[in-house]
Tab-separated table of C-alpha atoms in Angstrom:
chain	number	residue	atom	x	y	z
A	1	UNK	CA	-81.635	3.495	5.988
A	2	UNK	CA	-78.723	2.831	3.537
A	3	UNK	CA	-75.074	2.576	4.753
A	4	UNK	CA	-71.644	1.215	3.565
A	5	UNK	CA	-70.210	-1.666	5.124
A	6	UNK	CA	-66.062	-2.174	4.995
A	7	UNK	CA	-66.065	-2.619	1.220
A	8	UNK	CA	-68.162	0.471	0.503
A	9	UNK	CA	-71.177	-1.698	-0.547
A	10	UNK	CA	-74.767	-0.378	0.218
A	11	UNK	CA	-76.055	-2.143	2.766
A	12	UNK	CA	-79.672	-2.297	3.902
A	13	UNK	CA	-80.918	-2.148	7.082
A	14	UNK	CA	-82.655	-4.749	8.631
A	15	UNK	CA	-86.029	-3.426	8.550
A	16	UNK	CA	-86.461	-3.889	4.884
A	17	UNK	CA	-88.433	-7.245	5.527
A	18	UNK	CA	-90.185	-6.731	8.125
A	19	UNK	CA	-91.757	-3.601	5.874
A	20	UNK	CA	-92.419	-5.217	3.310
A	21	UNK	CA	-94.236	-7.590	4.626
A	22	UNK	CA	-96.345	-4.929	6.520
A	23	UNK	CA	-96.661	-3.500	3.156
A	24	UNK	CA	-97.747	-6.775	1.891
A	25	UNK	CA	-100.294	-7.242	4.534
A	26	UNK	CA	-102.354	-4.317	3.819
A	27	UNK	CA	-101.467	-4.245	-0.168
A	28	UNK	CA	-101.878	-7.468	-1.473
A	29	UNK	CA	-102.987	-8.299	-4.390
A	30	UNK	CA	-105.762	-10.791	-4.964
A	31	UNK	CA	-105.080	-13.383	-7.292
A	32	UNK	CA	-106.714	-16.520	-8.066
A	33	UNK	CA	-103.674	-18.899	-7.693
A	34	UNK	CA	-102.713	-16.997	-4.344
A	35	UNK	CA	-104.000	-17.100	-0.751
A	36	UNK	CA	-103.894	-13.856	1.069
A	37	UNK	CA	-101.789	-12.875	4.013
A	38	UNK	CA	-102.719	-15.116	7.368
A	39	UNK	CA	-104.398	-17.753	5.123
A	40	UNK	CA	-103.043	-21.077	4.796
A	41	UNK	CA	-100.558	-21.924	2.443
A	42	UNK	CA	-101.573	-21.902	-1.297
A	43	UNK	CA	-102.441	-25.062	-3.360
A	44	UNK	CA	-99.055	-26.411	-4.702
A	45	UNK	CA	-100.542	-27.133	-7.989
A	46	UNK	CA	-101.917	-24.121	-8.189
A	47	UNK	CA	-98.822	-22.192	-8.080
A	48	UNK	CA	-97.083	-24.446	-9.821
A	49	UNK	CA	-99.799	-23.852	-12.854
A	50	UNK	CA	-99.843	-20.362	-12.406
A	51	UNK	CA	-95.393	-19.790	-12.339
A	52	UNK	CA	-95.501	-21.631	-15.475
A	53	UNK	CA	-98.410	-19.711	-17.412
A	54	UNK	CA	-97.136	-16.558	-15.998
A	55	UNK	CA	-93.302	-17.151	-17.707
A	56	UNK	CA	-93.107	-14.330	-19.951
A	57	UNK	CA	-97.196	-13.804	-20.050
A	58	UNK	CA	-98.804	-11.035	-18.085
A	59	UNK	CA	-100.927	-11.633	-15.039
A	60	UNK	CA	-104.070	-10.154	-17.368
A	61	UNK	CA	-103.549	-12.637	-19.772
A	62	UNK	CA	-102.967	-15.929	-17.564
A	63	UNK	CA	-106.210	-15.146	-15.310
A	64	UNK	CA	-108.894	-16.510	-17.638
A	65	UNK	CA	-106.211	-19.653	-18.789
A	66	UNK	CA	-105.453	-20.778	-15.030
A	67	UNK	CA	-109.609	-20.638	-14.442
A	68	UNK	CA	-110.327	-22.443	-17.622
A	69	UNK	CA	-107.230	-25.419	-16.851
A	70	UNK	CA	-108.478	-25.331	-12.952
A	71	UNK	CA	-112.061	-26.015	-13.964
A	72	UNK	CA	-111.401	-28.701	-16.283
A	73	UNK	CA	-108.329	-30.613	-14.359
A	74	UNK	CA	-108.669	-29.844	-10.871
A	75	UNK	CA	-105.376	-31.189	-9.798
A	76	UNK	CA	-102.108	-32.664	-11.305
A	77	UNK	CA	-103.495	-35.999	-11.355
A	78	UNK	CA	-106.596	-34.790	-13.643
A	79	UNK	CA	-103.878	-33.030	-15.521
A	80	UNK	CA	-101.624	-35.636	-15.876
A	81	UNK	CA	-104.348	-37.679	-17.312
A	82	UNK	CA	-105.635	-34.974	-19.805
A	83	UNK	CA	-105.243	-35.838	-23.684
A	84	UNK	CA	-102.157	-34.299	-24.631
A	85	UNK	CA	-104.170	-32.173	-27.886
A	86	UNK	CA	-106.653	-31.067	-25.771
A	87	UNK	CA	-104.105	-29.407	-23.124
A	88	UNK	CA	-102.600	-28.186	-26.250
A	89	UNK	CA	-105.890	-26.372	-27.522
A	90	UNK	CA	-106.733	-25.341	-23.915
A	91	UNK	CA	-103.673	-23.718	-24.039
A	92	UNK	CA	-103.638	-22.264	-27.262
A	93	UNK	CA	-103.327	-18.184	-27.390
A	94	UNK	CA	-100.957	-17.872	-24.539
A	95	UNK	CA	-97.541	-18.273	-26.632
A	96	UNK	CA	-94.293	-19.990	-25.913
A	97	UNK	CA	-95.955	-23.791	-26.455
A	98	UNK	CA	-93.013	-25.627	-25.195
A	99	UNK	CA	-94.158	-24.831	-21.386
A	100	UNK	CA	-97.583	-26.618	-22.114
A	101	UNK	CA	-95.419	-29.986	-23.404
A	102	UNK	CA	-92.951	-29.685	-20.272
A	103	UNK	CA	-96.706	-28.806	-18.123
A	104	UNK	CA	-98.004	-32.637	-18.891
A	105	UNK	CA	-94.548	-34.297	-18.686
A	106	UNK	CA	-94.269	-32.396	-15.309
A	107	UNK	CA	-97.914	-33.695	-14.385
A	108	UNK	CA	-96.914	-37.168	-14.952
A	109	UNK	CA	-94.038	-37.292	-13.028
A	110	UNK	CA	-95.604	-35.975	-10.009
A	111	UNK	CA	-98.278	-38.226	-10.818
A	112	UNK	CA	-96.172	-41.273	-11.414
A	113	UNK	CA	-92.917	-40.741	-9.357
A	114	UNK	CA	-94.264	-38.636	-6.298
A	115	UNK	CA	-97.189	-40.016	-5.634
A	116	UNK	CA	-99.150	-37.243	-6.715
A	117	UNK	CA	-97.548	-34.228	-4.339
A	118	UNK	CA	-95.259	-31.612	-5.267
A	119	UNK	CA	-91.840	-32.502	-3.555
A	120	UNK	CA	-91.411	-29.472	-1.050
A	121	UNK	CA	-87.846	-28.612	-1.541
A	122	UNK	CA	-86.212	-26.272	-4.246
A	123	UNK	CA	-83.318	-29.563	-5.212
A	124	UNK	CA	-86.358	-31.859	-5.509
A	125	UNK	CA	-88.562	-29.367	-7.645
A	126	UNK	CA	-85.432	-29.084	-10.126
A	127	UNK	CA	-85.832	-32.321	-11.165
A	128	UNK	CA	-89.024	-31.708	-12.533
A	129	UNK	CA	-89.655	-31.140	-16.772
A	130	UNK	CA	-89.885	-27.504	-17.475
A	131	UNK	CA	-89.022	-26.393	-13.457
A	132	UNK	CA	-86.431	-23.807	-13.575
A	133	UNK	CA	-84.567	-22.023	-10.552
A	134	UNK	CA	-87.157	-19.221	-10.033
A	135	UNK	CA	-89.922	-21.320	-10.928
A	136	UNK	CA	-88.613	-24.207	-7.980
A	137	UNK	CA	-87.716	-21.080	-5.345
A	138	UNK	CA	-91.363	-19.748	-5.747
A	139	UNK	CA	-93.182	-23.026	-5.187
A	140	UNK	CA	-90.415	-24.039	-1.981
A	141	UNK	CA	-91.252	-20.463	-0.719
A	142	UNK	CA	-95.262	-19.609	-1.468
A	143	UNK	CA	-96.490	-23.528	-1.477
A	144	UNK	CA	-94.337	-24.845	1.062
A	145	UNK	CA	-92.909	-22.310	3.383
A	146	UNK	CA	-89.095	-23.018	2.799
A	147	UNK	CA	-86.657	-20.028	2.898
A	148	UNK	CA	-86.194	-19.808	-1.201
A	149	UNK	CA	-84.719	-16.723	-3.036
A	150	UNK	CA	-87.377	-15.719	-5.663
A	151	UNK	CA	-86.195	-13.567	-7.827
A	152	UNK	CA	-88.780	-12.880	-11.556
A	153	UNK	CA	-88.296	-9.883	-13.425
A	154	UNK	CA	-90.544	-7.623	-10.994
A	155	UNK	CA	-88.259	-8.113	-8.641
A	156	UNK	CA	-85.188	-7.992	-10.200
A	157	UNK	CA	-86.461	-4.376	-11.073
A	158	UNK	CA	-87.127	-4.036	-7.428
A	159	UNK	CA	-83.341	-4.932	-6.271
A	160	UNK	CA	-81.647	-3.466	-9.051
A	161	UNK	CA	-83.111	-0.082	-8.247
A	162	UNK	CA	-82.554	-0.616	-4.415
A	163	UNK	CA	-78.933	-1.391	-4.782
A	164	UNK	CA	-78.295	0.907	-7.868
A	165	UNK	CA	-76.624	-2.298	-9.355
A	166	UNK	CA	-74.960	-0.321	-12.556
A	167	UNK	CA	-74.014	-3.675	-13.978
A	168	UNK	CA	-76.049	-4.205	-17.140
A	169	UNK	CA	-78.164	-7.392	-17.913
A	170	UNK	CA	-78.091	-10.295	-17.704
A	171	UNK	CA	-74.741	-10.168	-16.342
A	172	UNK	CA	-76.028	-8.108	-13.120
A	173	UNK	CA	-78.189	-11.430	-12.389
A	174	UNK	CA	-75.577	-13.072	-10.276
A	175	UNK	CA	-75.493	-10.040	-7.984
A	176	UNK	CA	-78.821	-9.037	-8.005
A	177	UNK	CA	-79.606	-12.711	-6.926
A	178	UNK	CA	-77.074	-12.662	-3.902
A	179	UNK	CA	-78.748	-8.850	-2.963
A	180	UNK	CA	-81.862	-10.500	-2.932
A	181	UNK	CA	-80.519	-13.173	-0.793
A	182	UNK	CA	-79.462	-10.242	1.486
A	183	UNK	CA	-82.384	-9.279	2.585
A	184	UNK	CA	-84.650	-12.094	2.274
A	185	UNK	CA	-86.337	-13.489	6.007
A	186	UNK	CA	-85.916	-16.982	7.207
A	187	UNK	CA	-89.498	-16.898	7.711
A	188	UNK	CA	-92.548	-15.795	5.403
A	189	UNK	CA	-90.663	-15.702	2.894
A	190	UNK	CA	-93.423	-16.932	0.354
A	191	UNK	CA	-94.782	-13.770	1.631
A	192	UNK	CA	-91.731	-11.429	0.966
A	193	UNK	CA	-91.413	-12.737	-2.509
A	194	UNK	CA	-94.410	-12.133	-3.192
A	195	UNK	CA	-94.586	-8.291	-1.645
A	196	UNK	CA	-91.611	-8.046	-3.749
A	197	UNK	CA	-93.309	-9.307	-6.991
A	198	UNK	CA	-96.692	-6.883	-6.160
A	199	UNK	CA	-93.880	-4.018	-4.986
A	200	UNK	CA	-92.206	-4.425	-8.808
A	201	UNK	CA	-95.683	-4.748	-10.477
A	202	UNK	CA	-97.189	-1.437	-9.406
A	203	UNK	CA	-95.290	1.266	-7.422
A	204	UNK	CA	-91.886	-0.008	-8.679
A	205	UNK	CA	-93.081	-0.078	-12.546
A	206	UNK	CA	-90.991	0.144	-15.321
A	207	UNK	CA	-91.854	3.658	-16.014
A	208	UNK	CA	-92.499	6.766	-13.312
A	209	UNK	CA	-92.445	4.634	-10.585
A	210	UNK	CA	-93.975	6.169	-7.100
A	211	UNK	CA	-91.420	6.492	-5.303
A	212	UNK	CA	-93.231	8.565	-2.816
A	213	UNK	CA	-95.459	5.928	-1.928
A	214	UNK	CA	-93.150	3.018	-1.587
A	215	UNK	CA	-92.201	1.431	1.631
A	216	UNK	CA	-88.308	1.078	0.352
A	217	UNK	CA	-88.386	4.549	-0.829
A	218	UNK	CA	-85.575	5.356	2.610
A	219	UNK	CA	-83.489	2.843	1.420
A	220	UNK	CA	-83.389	2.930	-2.269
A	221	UNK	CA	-80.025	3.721	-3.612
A	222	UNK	CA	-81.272	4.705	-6.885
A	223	UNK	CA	-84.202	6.819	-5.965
A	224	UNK	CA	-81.604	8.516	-3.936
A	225	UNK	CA	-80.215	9.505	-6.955
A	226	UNK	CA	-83.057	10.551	-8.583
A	227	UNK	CA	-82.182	7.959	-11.299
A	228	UNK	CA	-85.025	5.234	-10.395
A	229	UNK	CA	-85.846	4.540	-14.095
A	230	UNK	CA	-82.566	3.276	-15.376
A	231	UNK	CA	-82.226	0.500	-13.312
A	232	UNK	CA	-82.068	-2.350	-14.047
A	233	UNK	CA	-79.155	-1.148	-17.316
A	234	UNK	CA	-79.923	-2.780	-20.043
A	235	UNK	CA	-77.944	-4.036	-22.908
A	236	UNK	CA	-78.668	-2.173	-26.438
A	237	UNK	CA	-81.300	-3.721	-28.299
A	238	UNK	CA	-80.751	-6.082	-31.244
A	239	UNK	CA	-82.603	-5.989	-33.836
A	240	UNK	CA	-85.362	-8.742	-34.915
A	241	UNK	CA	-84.688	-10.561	-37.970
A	242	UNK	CA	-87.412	-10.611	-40.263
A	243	UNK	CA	-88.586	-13.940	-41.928
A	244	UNK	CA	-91.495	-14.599	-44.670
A	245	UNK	CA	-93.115	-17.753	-45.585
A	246	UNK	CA	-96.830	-18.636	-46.629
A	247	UNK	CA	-100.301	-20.371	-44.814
A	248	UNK	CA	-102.154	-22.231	-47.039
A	249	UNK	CA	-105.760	-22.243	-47.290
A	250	UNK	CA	-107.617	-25.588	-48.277
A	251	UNK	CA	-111.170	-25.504	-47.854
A	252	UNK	CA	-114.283	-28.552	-48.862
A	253	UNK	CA	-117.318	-28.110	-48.111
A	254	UNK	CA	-117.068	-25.877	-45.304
A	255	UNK	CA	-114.065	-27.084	-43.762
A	256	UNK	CA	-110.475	-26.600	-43.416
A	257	UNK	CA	-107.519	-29.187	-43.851
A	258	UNK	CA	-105.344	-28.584	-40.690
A	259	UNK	CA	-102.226	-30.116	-39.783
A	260	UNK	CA	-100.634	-31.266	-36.529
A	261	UNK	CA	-97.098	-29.452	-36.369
A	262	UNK	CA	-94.402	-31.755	-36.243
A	263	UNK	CA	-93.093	-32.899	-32.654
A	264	UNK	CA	-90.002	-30.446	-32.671
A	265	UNK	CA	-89.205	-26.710	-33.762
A	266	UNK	CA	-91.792	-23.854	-32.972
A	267	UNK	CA	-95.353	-24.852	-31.737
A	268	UNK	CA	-94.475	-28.319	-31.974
A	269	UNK	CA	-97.314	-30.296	-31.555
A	270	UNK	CA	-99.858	-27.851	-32.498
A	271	UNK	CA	-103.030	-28.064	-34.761
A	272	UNK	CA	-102.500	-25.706	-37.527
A	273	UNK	CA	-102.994	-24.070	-41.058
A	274	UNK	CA	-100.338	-25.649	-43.588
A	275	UNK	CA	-97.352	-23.673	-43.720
A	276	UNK	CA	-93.958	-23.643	-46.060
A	277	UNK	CA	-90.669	-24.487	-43.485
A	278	UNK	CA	-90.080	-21.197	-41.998
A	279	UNK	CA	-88.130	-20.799	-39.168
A	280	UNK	CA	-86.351	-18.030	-37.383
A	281	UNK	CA	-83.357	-18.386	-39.411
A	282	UNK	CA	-84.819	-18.952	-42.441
A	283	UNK	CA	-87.829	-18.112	-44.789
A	284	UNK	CA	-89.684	-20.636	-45.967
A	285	UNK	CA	-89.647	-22.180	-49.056
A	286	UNK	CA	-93.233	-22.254	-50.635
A	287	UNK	CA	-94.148	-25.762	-49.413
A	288	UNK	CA	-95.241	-27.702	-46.609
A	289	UNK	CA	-92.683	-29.715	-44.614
A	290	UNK	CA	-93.729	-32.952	-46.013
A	291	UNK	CA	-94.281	-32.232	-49.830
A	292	UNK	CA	-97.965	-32.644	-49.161
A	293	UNK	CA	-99.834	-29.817	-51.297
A	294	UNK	CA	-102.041	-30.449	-54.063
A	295	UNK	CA	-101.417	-29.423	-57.117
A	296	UNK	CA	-103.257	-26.407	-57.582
A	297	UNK	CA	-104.400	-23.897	-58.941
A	298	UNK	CA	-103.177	-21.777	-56.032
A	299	UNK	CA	-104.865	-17.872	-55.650
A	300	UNK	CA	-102.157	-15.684	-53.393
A	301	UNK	CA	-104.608	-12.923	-51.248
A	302	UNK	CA	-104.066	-9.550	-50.895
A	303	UNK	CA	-102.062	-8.291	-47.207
A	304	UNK	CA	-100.324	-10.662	-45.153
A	305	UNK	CA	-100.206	-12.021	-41.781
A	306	UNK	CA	-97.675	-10.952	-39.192
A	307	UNK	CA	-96.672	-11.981	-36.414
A	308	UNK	CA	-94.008	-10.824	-33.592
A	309	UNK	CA	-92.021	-13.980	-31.448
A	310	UNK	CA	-89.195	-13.447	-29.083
A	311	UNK	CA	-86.482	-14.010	-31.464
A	312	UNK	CA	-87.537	-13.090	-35.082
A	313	UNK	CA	-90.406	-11.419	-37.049
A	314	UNK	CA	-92.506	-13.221	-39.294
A	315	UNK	CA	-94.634	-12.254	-42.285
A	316	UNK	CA	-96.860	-14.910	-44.255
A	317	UNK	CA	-98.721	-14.780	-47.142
A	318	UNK	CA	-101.994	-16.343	-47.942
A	319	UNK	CA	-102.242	-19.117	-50.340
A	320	UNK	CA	-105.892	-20.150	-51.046
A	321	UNK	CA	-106.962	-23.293	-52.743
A	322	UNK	CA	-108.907	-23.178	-56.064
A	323	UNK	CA	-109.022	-26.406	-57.554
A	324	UNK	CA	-111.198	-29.552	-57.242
A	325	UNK	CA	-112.235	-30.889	-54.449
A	326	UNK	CA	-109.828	-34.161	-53.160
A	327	UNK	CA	-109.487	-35.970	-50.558
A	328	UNK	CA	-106.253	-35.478	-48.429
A	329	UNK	CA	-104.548	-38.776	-46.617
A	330	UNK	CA	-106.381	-39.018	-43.499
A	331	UNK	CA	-102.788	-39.510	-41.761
A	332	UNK	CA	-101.513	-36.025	-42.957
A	333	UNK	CA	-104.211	-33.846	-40.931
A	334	UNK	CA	-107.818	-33.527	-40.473
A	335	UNK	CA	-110.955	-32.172	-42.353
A	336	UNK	CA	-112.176	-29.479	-39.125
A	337	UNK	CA	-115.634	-27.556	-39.758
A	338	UNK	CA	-114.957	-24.035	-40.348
A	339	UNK	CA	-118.158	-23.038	-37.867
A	340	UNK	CA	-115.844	-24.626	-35.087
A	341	UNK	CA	-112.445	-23.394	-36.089
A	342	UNK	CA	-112.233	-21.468	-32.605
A	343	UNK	CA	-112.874	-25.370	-31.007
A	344	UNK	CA	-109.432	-25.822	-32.716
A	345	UNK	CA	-106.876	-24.580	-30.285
A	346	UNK	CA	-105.014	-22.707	-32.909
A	347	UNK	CA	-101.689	-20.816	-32.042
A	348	UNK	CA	-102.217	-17.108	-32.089
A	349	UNK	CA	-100.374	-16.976	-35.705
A	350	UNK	CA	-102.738	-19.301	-37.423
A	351	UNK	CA	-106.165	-17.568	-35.641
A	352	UNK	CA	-104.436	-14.161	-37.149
A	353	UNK	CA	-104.360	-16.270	-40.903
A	354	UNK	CA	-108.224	-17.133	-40.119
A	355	UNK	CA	-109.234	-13.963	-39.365
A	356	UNK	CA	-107.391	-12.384	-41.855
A	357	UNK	CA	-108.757	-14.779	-44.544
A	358	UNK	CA	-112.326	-14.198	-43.280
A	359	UNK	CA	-112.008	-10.339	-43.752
A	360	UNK	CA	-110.789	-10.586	-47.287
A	361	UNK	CA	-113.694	-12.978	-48.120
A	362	UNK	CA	-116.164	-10.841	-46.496
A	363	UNK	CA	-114.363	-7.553	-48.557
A	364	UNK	CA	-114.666	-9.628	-51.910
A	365	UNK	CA	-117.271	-12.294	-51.551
């Protein structure tokens, strides 16, 4: 039940663990990545793999990527030796490429510098490319055992709602942190974070969440209040900032030039369709980044592409290729056969310039 300590601060009772993890016992989720209540612990690699995918990514979307990189590289050291484009392509679709560059630099390092095993402590884990504070917590806690503080955005819904924390984001992070240090157990507390995390994505949703039906519902502050939905306060939204730039379209005898994106900036790395020097804070400005067009004549398509990141909008036109055919430096990209373009591993953006160039062809042959 909730009462106030000296300060006046909600305090919970001690039995929010223990049902939670009763909670947790009967409601788990299955997940691929996860081993059920009374199992042994989970494959670190595994949830390693699946904390990184799942970074901003739903748990829909990262299913059918964590089966496809489990088949293929069945454990760091497979990983670690992968071919960097092929991890790349593998991993193409699921957004926010910079966590598949820090995944193989991660892989080697374990590889390399650990022997191969996931160091079992949060200050170890830190030290590892592309391993934040959650991301370290959840492997110490659900891999290893250790008491960790997990806190994703499930459950800071969770603990903002259960301590009516009126602070708004992301300055209530601090607090909701220590809260969820409050009540987590010394032991199973892979467990609890992870009741917490299945608590957050289903009864404690964004929107009408059950309260009814949840095992906190005695000791939630803000369901108390009848005021369950605006928690956690947010900060007014800004809005996006709306950039244009063009694809370009070169095309020989049923292939496609594609380019490998240079090594820094936005979906570094990546195969791709040409593209002028866009950016999200600036449009781009009609060429590639390297001068390397030919000539022409150039035909601009009807519609446009667009595409939605975290930071900015982005429209693109369509510039198709009309001229003779040539033959592009070898060094500057690659000749790929259009039947395969899926093989390619394009970024979602440049599969949305296919697809839209293959509809307009199809409208006007």
């Amino acid at each position: 039940m909730i009462a106030k300590g000296k300060a006046g601060i909600v305090e919970k009772s001690k039995d929010t663990a223990p049902r939670m993890l009763d909670w947790y016992d009967m409601h788990a989720r299955t997940l691929p990545w996860r081993k059920m209540p009374g199992e042994n612990r989970a494959d670190p690699y595994h949830v390693w793999l699946s904390e990184i995918m799942l970074q901003q990514t739903t748990v829909a979307a990262v299913k059918p990527y964590f089966a496809k990189f489990t088949a293929r590289w069945k454990d760091v050291q497979a990983l670690a030796a992968a071919n960097d484009a092929d991890v790349m392509a593998a991993w193409a679709g699921l957004g926010y490429y910079a966590r598949a560059r820090n995944l193989l630099k991660c892989a080697r390092v374990v590889t390399t510098e650990y022997e191969g095993q996931f160091p079992d402590t949060e200050t170890e884990l830190l030290k590892l490319p592309g391993i934040g504070p959650y991301t370290a917590a959840a492997i110490a806690a659900i891999a290893f055992g250790q008491r960790a503080v997990v806190v994703d955005a499930n459950v800071e819904r969770v603990v903002a709602r259960l301590f009516a924390i009126s602070t708004p984001l992301p300055a209530a992070r601090t607090e909701i942190r220590a809260r969820t240090d409050s009540i987590t157990p010394d032991t199973r507390a892979g467990d609890f974070a992870q009741a917490m995390m299945d608590l957050g994505a289903g009864l404690c949703s964004v929107r009408e969440p059950a309260c009814g039906l949840c095992p906190l519902h005695m000791d939630c502050a803000a369901s108390a209040n009848g005021t369950p939905e605006a928690f956690p306060v947010k900060p007014p939204k800004k809005e996006k900032p709306v950039r244009r730039g063009t694809v370009f379209w070169i095309e020989r005898k049923n292939k496609i030039w594609l380019v490998e994106r240079l090594d820094t900036g936005m979906l570094a790395g990546m195969r791709a369709l040409p593209s002028d020097n866009w950016s999200a804070r600036r449009n781009g400005n009609g060429d590639m980044p390297d001068g390397l067009l030919p000539n022409g004549p150039w035909e601009k398509w009807p519609g446009a592409v667009t595409h939605v990141f975290t930071h900015f909008a982005l429209t693109l036109d369509l510039a198709v290729y009309r001229g003779k055919d040539f033959d592009m430096p070898l060094n500057a990209g690659e000749w790929w056969p259009l039947g395969d373009i899926t093989e390619a591993g394009l970024p979602t953006l440049f599969a949305k310039a296919v697809t839209a160039y293959e509809k307009i062809q199809k409208a006007h042959p």
